[in-house]
Short mmCIF file of C-alpha atoms in Angstrom, two decimals:
data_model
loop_
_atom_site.label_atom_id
_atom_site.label_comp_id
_atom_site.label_asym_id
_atom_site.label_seq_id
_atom_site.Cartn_x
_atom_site.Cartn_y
_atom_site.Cartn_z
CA UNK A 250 -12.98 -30.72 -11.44
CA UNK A 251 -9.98 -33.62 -12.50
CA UNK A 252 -7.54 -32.32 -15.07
CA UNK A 253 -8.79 -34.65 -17.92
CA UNK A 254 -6.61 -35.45 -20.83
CA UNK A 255 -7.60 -33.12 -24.07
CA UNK A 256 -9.71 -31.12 -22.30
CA UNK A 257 -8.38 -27.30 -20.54
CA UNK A 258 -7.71 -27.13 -17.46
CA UNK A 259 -9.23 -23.77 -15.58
CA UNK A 260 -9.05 -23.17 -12.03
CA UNK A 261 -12.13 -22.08 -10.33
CA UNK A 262 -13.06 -18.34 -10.62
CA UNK A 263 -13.25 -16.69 -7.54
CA UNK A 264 -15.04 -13.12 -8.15
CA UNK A 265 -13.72 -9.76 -6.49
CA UNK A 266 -16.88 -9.47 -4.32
CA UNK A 267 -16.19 -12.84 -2.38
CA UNK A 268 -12.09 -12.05 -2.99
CA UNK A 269 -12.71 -8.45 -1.27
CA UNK A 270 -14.74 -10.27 1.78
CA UNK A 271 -11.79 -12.55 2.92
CA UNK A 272 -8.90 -9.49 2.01
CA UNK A 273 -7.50 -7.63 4.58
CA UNK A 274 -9.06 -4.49 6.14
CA UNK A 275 -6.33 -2.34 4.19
CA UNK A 276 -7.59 -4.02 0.83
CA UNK A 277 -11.24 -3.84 1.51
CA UNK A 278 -10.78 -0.18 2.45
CA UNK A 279 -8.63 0.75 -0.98
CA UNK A 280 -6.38 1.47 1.54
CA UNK A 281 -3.21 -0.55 0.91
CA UNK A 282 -0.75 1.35 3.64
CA UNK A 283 -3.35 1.48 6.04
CA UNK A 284 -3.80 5.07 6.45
CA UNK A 285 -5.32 6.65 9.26
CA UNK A 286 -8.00 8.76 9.67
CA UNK A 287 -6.80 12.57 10.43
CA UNK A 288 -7.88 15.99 9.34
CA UNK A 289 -6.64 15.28 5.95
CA UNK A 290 -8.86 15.33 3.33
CA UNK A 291 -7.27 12.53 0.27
CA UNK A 292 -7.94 12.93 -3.62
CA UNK A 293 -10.56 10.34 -3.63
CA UNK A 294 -10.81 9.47 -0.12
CA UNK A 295 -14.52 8.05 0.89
CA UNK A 296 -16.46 10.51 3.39
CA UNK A 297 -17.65 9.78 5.67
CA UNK A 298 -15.67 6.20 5.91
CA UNK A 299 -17.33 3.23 7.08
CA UNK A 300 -13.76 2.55 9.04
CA UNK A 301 -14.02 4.11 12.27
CA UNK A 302 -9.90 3.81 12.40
CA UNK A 303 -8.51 4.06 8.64
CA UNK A 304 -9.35 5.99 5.53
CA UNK A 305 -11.82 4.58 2.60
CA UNK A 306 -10.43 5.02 -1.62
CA UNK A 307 -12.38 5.06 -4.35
CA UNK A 308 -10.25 2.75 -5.76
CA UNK A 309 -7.17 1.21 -4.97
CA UNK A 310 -5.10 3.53 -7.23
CA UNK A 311 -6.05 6.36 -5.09
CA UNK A 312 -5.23 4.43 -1.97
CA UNK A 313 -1.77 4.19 -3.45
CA UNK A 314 -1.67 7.26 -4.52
CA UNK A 315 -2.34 8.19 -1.22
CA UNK A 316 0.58 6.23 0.29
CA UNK A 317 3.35 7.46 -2.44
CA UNK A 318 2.25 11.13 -1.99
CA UNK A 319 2.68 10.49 2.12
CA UNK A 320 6.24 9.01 1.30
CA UNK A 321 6.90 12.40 -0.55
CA UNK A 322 5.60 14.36 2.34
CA UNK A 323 7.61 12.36 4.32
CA UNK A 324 10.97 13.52 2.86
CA UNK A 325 9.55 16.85 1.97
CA UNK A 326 8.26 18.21 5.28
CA UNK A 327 9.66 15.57 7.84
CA UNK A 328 13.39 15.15 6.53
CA UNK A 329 13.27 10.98 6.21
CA UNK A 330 15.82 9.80 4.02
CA UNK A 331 16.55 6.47 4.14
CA UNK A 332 14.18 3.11 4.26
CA UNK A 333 14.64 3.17 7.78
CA UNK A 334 13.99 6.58 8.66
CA UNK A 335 10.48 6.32 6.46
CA UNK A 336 9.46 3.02 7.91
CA UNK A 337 9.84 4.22 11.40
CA UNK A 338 7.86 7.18 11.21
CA UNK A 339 5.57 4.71 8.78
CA UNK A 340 5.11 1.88 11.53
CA UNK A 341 6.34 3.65 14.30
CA UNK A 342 7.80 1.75 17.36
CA UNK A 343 4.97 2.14 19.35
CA UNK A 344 2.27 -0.20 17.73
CA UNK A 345 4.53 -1.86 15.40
CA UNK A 346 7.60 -4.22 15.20
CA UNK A 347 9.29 -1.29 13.01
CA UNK A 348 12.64 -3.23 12.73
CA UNK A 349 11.31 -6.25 11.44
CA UNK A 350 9.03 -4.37 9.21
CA UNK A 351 12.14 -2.34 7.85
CA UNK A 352 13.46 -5.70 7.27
CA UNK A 353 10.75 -7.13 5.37
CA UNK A 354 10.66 -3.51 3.03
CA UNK A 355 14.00 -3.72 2.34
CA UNK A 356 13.84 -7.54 1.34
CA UNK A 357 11.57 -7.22 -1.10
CA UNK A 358 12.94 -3.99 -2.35
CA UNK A 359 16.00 -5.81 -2.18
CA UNK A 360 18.00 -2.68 -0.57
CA UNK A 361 19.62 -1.81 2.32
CA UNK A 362 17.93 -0.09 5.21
CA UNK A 363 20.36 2.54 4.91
CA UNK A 364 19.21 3.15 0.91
CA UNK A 365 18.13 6.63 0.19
CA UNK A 366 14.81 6.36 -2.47
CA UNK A 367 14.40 8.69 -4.65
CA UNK A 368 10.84 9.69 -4.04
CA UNK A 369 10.05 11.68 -7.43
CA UNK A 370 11.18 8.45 -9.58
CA UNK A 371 7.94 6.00 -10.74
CA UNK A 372 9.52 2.92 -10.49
CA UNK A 373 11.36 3.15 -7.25
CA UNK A 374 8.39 4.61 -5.36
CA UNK A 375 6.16 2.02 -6.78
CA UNK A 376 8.54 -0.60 -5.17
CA UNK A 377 8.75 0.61 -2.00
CA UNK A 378 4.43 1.57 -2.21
CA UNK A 379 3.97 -2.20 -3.12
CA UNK A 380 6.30 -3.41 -0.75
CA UNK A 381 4.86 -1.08 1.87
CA UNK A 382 1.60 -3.18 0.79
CA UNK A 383 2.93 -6.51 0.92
CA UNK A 384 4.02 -5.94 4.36
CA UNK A 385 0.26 -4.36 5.69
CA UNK A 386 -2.05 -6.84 3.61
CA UNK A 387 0.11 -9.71 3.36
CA UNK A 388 -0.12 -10.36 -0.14
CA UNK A 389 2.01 -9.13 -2.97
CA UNK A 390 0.44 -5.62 -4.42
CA UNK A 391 -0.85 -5.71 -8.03
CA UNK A 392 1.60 -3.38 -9.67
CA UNK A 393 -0.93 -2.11 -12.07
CA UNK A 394 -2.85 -0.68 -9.13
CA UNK A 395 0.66 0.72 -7.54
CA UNK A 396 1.46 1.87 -10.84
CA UNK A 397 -2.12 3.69 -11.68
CA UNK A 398 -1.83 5.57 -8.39
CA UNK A 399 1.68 7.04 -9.12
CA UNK A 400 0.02 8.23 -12.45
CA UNK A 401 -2.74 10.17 -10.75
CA UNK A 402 0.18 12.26 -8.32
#
């Protein structure tokens, strides 16, 4: 529709349902870091998933909350301190290119690989969760969604 003179412009709405169809699998799956199916049992991960590969979320807040409380783990049971050291167990060498991915993380976190997060502060996790997001679904994260899954850790 032409942009006529006196009159509002509106682009067209596109609904969620068609939106969630042309996403990525991470964002039709809730699952905005992508993570795998294993023995462990989320706060409101989907069972059985429909993903033969990658975990289902009730909603995307518990998807992220899902990815911030793995970051924690990370530090708290695997020693990873800096961006670097998270992103390479994250997107390990193996099926990923980890060093461009660390890369990517740290440019939109705008840190240094070698930056230590502090993983029990809201903001800085939420960063480095929707950065983490940007990177896997390559779109920026909605930071109330980010910020709605640190709130249910």
């Amino acid at each position: 529709m032409p942009n006529l003179p006196g009159m509002p412009h509106h682009p067209p709405v596109i609904t969620r349902k068609r939106n969630r169809r042309m996403s990525s699998r991470g964002l039709r799956n809730n699952n905005p870091g992508n993570i795998r199916l294993s023995r462990t049992l989320w706060q409101g991960e989907v069972h059985p998933s429909q993903d033969r590969s990658f975990c289902q979320f009730k909603s995307m807040a518990y998807g992220y909350r899902a990815l911030i409380k793995l970051l924690q783990n990370y530090r708290k049971l695997n020693g990873c301190r800096t961006v670097a050291d998270f992103i390479n167990r994250w997107a390990p060498p193996v099926e990923n290119n980890t060093s461009g991915y660390i890369s990517r993380v740290c440019r939109e976190m705008h840190v240094p690989s070698s930056y230590v997060p502090d993983v029990n502060d809201r903001n800085t996790m939420c960063a480095f969760a929707a950065a983490i997001s940007q990177v896997e679904n390559g779109v920026p994260a909605v930071m109330a969604d980010v910020q709605a899954g640190w709130d249910l850790l």
